[in-house]
Amino acid sequence: MPRQLLPLSLVLLLAACGKKEEQADAPAHSALAVSVASPQQQDIARSVLVSGPAGVGKTTLVRAVCEGRRLIELDGPEIGALAADERLAAVRSAATQVCNGGGVLLISDVDALLPAAAADRTPEPVAALIIGELREAVATRGVAFIATSAVPVGVDPRLRAPDLCDRELALTLPDGATRKALLEKFIFGVEAKGKNCADAKLNPTVVGK
């Protein structure tokens, strides 16, 4: 499976500038930006697994790239804690929503919803049904699917099939300048009184999951 290590600052720049894939400078364009910006094209992957350590800002990054696009979100740990039939119903509902009108389906921490089965155990039957719903969504014109995980090896391998998340965008922890750029993007347009936000010192901790 292709695994791309891309500078987080580059992806943030694409998001901040609102650039489409065809406007990005090759060869450093982002698989994430491609999948989201042009989901109607049939010759590119419309699904991607965004991986990286906890706190790198995976979900925050996806939201930034998807700004201005219809985004349907599911929280993997929250849905994964439900009973099997409720898990399937939640995914089916989200998939139906995104298929009706197009958009991006985001499942954060997907390993909590679709974990890899232990060597001595078989996957839950409901997992196959959930993957089936996701596969149908990805096959729908105008739909993109993005999943995030801090432990990609812990994800059900069936989710990494060629027609699903066969591409991985691996992120590393951003430096202070990138965190600053990301935070400034989210508070753009908010008037700063007495002190410019650009002059404030940022806590060098994480900005998202």
mmCIF file of C-alpha atoms in Angstrom:
data_model
loop_
_atom_site.group_PDB
_atom_site.id
_atom_site.type_symbol
_atom_site.label_atom_id
_atom_site.label_comp_id
_atom_site.label_asym_id
_atom_site.label_seq_id
_atom_site.Cartn_x
_atom_site.Cartn_y
_atom_site.Cartn_z
ATOM 1 C CA MET A 1 0.000 0.000 0.000
ATOM 2 C CA PRO A 2 1.402 3.430 -0.917
ATOM 3 C CA ARG A 3 2.550 5.298 2.190
ATOM 4 C CA GLN A 4 3.323 8.962 1.771
ATOM 5 C CA LEU A 5 5.302 11.003 4.283
ATOM 6 C CA LEU A 6 4.344 14.576 3.512
ATOM 7 C CA PRO A 7 5.229 17.823 5.274
ATOM 8 C CA LEU A 8 2.281 18.883 7.387
ATOM 9 C CA SER A 9 3.105 22.506 6.590
ATOM 10 C CA LEU A 10 2.553 21.802 2.883
ATOM 11 C CA VAL A 11 -0.874 20.311 3.460
ATOM 12 C CA LEU A 12 -1.805 23.224 5.712
ATOM 13 C CA LEU A 13 -0.669 25.638 3.018
ATOM 14 C CA LEU A 14 -2.908 23.950 0.466
ATOM 15 C CA ALA A 15 -5.829 24.122 2.871
ATOM 16 C CA ALA A 16 -5.200 27.735 3.874
ATOM 17 C CA CYS A 17 -4.921 28.880 0.272
ATOM 18 C CA GLY A 18 -7.949 26.888 -0.814
ATOM 19 C CA LYS A 19 -5.976 25.333 -3.644
ATOM 20 C CA LYS A 20 -7.183 22.362 -5.637
ATOM 21 C CA GLU A 21 -4.875 19.503 -6.513
ATOM 22 C CA GLU A 22 -4.266 20.676 -10.029
ATOM 23 C CA GLN A 23 -2.961 23.988 -8.678
ATOM 24 C CA ALA A 24 -0.392 22.410 -6.370
ATOM 25 C CA ASP A 25 3.246 22.204 -7.344
ATOM 26 C CA ALA A 26 4.285 18.675 -8.290
ATOM 27 C CA PRO A 27 5.653 16.413 -6.994
ATOM 28 C CA ALA A 28 4.806 17.566 -3.473
ATOM 29 C CA HIS A 29 1.004 17.571 -3.705
ATOM 30 C CA SER A 30 -0.994 15.821 -1.006
ATOM 31 C CA ALA A 31 -2.907 12.561 -1.367
ATOM 32 C CA LEU A 32 -5.396 13.988 1.102
ATOM 33 C CA ALA A 33 -5.938 17.162 -0.897
ATOM 34 C CA VAL A 34 -6.315 15.113 -4.091
ATOM 35 C CA SER A 35 -8.896 12.773 -2.602
ATOM 36 C CA VAL A 36 -10.984 15.562 -1.157
ATOM 37 C CA ALA A 37 -10.617 18.187 -3.862
ATOM 38 C CA SER A 38 -11.547 15.991 -6.815
ATOM 39 C CA PRO A 39 -13.695 13.101 -5.557
ATOM 40 C CA GLN A 40 -15.538 12.944 -8.898
ATOM 41 C CA GLN A 41 -12.466 11.779 -10.777
ATOM 42 C CA GLN A 42 -12.385 8.033 -11.252
ATOM 43 C CA ASP A 43 -8.613 7.700 -11.762
ATOM 44 C CA ILE A 44 -7.606 8.690 -8.223
ATOM 45 C CA ALA A 45 -8.191 7.176 -4.821
ATOM 46 C CA ARG A 46 -11.150 8.749 -3.075
ATOM 47 C CA SER A 47 -10.275 7.320 0.296
ATOM 48 C CA VAL A 48 -7.213 7.626 2.481
ATOM 49 C CA LEU A 49 -6.037 6.663 5.957
ATOM 50 C CA VAL A 50 -4.430 9.566 7.801
ATOM 51 C CA SER A 51 -2.062 8.155 10.411
ATOM 52 C CA GLY A 52 0.221 9.648 13.007
ATOM 53 C CA PRO A 53 0.835 9.812 16.751
ATOM 54 C CA ALA A 54 -1.856 11.036 19.095
ATOM 55 C CA GLY A 55 -1.869 14.820 19.133
ATOM 56 C CA VAL A 56 -0.449 15.359 15.658
ATOM 57 C CA GLY A 57 -3.703 16.988 14.542
ATOM 58 C CA LYS A 58 -5.048 14.366 12.146
ATOM 59 C CA THR A 59 -8.737 15.192 12.550
ATOM 60 C CA THR A 60 -8.024 18.914 12.750
ATOM 61 C CA LEU A 61 -6.093 18.712 9.504
ATOM 62 C CA VAL A 62 -8.886 16.864 7.713
ATOM 63 C CA ARG A 63 -11.396 19.481 8.845
ATOM 64 C CA ALA A 64 -9.129 22.239 7.558
ATOM 65 C CA VAL A 65 -8.693 20.598 4.158
ATOM 66 C CA CYS A 66 -12.444 19.926 3.961
ATOM 67 C CA GLU A 67 -13.371 23.511 4.755
ATOM 68 C CA GLY A 68 -16.148 24.594 2.405
ATOM 69 C CA ARG A 69 -17.094 20.997 1.620
ATOM 70 C CA ARG A 70 -19.848 18.888 3.129
ATOM 71 C CA LEU A 71 -18.299 16.855 5.932
ATOM 72 C CA ILE A 72 -20.013 14.011 7.784
ATOM 73 C CA GLU A 73 -18.098 12.906 10.888
ATOM 74 C CA LEU A 74 -18.142 9.792 13.032
ATOM 75 C CA ASP A 75 -16.129 9.350 16.221
ATOM 76 C CA GLY A 76 -14.593 5.874 16.110
ATOM 77 C CA PRO A 77 -14.317 5.289 19.886
ATOM 78 C CA GLU A 78 -17.846 6.586 20.503
ATOM 79 C CA ILE A 79 -19.431 4.437 17.802
ATOM 80 C CA GLY A 80 -17.187 1.488 18.599
ATOM 81 C CA ALA A 81 -18.510 1.406 22.166
ATOM 82 C CA LEU A 82 -22.066 0.762 20.958
ATOM 83 C CA ALA A 83 -23.744 -2.590 20.505
ATOM 84 C CA ALA A 84 -23.110 -4.261 17.148
ATOM 85 C CA ASP A 85 -26.465 -3.340 15.600
ATOM 86 C CA GLU A 86 -26.129 0.260 16.771
ATOM 87 C CA ARG A 87 -22.635 0.486 15.280
ATOM 88 C CA LEU A 88 -23.917 -0.673 11.923
ATOM 89 C CA ALA A 89 -26.881 1.692 12.092
ATOM 90 C CA ALA A 90 -24.640 4.682 12.856
ATOM 91 C CA VAL A 91 -22.271 3.955 9.962
ATOM 92 C CA ARG A 92 -25.158 3.220 7.603
ATOM 93 C CA SER A 93 -26.825 6.503 8.528
ATOM 94 C CA ALA A 94 -23.624 8.487 7.955
ATOM 95 C CA ALA A 95 -22.933 6.704 4.668
ATOM 96 C CA THR A 96 -26.464 7.412 3.475
ATOM 97 C CA GLN A 97 -26.108 11.076 4.364
ATOM 98 C CA VAL A 98 -22.861 11.511 2.461
ATOM 99 C CA CYS A 99 -24.154 9.579 -0.546
ATOM 100 C CA ASN A 100 -27.218 11.815 -0.733
ATOM 101 C CA GLY A 101 -25.638 14.958 -2.097
ATOM 102 C CA GLY A 102 -21.970 14.030 -1.943
ATOM 103 C CA GLY A 103 -19.265 15.090 0.465
ATOM 104 C CA VAL A 104 -16.592 13.633 2.701
ATOM 105 C CA LEU A 105 -17.163 10.929 5.295
ATOM 106 C CA LEU A 106 -14.632 11.143 8.137
ATOM 107 C CA ILE A 107 -14.187 8.444 10.777
ATOM 108 C CA SER A 108 -11.681 9.477 13.419
ATOM 109 C CA ASP A 109 -9.706 6.809 15.305
ATOM 110 C CA VAL A 110 -11.158 4.153 13.030
ATOM 111 C CA ASP A 111 -9.166 1.417 14.801
ATOM 112 C CA ALA A 112 -11.641 1.718 17.690
ATOM 113 C CA LEU A 113 -14.526 0.987 15.336
ATOM 114 C CA LEU A 114 -12.825 -1.535 13.062
ATOM 115 C CA PRO A 115 -9.956 -3.082 15.038
ATOM 116 C CA ALA A 116 -7.760 -5.804 13.647
ATOM 117 C CA ALA A 117 -8.791 -9.134 15.116
ATOM 118 C CA ALA A 118 -6.355 -10.986 17.343
ATOM 119 C CA ALA A 119 -4.557 -13.903 15.721
ATOM 120 C CA ASP A 120 -6.645 -16.435 17.640
ATOM 121 C CA ARG A 121 -9.980 -14.723 17.020
ATOM 122 C CA THR A 122 -12.209 -14.083 14.030
ATOM 123 C CA PRO A 123 -13.498 -10.557 13.292
ATOM 124 C CA GLU A 124 -16.972 -9.658 14.473
ATOM 125 C CA PRO A 125 -19.578 -10.350 11.767
ATOM 126 C CA VAL A 126 -20.759 -6.742 11.990
ATOM 127 C CA ALA A 127 -17.326 -5.531 10.855
ATOM 128 C CA ALA A 128 -17.881 -6.995 7.390
ATOM 129 C CA LEU A 129 -21.252 -5.230 7.169
ATOM 130 C CA ILE A 130 -19.717 -1.901 8.223
ATOM 131 C CA ILE A 131 -16.940 -2.266 5.654
ATOM 132 C CA GLY A 132 -19.596 -3.054 3.058
ATOM 133 C CA GLU A 133 -21.364 0.223 3.833
ATOM 134 C CA LEU A 134 -18.105 2.137 3.499
ATOM 135 C CA ARG A 135 -17.268 0.388 0.240
ATOM 136 C CA GLU A 136 -20.638 1.391 -1.241
ATOM 137 C CA ALA A 137 -20.117 4.987 -0.130
ATOM 138 C CA VAL A 138 -16.668 5.210 -1.717
ATOM 139 C CA ALA A 139 -18.080 3.797 -4.947
ATOM 140 C CA THR A 140 -20.601 6.652 -5.079
ATOM 141 C CA ARG A 141 -19.741 9.526 -7.362
ATOM 142 C CA GLY A 142 -18.889 12.709 -5.482
ATOM 143 C CA VAL A 143 -18.046 10.939 -2.206
ATOM 144 C CA ALA A 144 -14.668 10.705 -0.475
ATOM 145 C CA PHE A 145 -13.843 8.697 2.642
ATOM 146 C CA ILE A 146 -11.116 9.602 5.143
ATOM 147 C CA ALA A 147 -10.210 7.631 8.256
ATOM 148 C CA THR A 148 -7.685 8.538 10.935
ATOM 149 C CA SER A 149 -5.695 6.313 13.265
ATOM 150 C CA ALA A 150 -2.773 6.609 15.659
ATOM 151 C CA VAL A 151 -2.163 2.867 15.330
ATOM 152 C CA PRO A 152 -2.683 1.947 11.657
ATOM 153 C CA VAL A 153 -1.409 -1.599 12.273
ATOM 154 C CA GLY A 154 -4.381 -2.016 14.597
ATOM 155 C CA VAL A 155 -6.938 -1.352 11.855
ATOM 156 C CA ASP A 156 -8.933 -4.188 10.310
ATOM 157 C CA PRO A 157 -6.854 -5.082 7.208
ATOM 158 C CA ARG A 158 -10.009 -5.296 5.109
ATOM 159 C CA LEU A 159 -10.317 -1.532 5.417
ATOM 160 C CA ARG A 160 -6.983 -1.248 3.602
ATOM 161 C CA ALA A 161 -8.267 -3.006 0.485
ATOM 162 C CA PRO A 162 -7.541 -1.372 -2.912
ATOM 163 C CA ASP A 163 -11.107 -0.053 -3.151
ATOM 164 C CA LEU A 164 -11.010 1.505 0.318
ATOM 165 C CA CYS A 165 -8.151 3.078 2.302
ATOM 166 C CA ASP A 166 -5.306 1.687 0.230
ATOM 167 C CA ARG A 167 -3.371 4.927 0.621
ATOM 168 C CA GLU A 168 -1.872 6.181 3.859
ATOM 169 C CA LEU A 169 -0.905 9.743 4.651
ATOM 170 C CA ALA A 170 1.518 9.533 7.582
ATOM 171 C CA LEU A 171 1.946 12.711 9.622
ATOM 172 C CA THR A 172 4.641 13.622 12.080
ATOM 173 C CA LEU A 173 4.307 16.058 14.946
ATOM 174 C CA PRO A 174 4.422 19.621 13.571
ATOM 175 C CA ASP A 175 6.901 22.195 14.732
ATOM 176 C CA GLY A 176 5.910 25.375 16.528
ATOM 177 C CA ALA A 177 5.659 27.426 13.336
ATOM 178 C CA THR A 178 3.217 24.954 11.797
ATOM 179 C CA ARG A 179 1.097 24.863 14.955
ATOM 180 C CA LYS A 180 1.030 28.653 14.894
ATOM 181 C CA ALA A 181 -0.081 28.694 11.242
ATOM 182 C CA LEU A 182 -2.807 26.166 11.959
ATOM 183 C CA LEU A 183 -4.161 28.015 14.983
ATOM 184 C CA GLU A 184 -4.092 31.344 13.174
ATOM 185 C CA LYS A 185 -6.148 29.819 10.377
ATOM 186 C CA PHE A 186 -8.897 28.895 12.802
ATOM 187 C CA ILE A 187 -9.025 32.316 14.463
ATOM 188 C CA PHE A 188 -8.717 34.267 11.216
ATOM 189 C CA GLY A 189 -11.208 37.105 11.171
ATOM 190 C CA VAL A 190 -11.446 37.368 14.974
ATOM 191 C CA GLU A 191 -10.358 40.806 16.080
ATOM 192 C CA ALA A 192 -7.473 40.841 18.515
ATOM 193 C CA LYS A 193 -7.707 43.535 21.182
ATOM 194 C CA GLY A 194 -4.587 45.015 22.662
ATOM 195 C CA LYS A 195 -2.250 42.383 21.295
ATOM 196 C CA ASN A 196 -1.877 40.802 17.915
ATOM 197 C CA CYS A 197 -2.422 37.057 18.117
ATOM 198 C CA ALA A 198 0.701 36.572 16.017
ATOM 199 C CA ASP A 199 2.751 37.995 18.883
ATOM 200 C CA ALA A 200 1.367 35.572 21.457
ATOM 201 C CA LYS A 201 3.506 32.645 22.504
ATOM 202 C CA LEU A 202 1.965 29.308 21.657
ATOM 203 C CA ASN A 203 2.087 26.441 24.065
ATOM 204 C CA PRO A 204 4.187 23.780 22.281
ATOM 205 C CA THR A 205 1.651 21.088 22.998
ATOM 206 C CA VAL A 206 -0.634 19.276 20.623
ATOM 207 C CA VAL A 207 -3.439 20.981 18.730
ATOM 208 C CA GLY A 208 -5.679 18.059 17.930
ATOM 209 C CA LYS A 209 -5.983 14.331 17.655
#
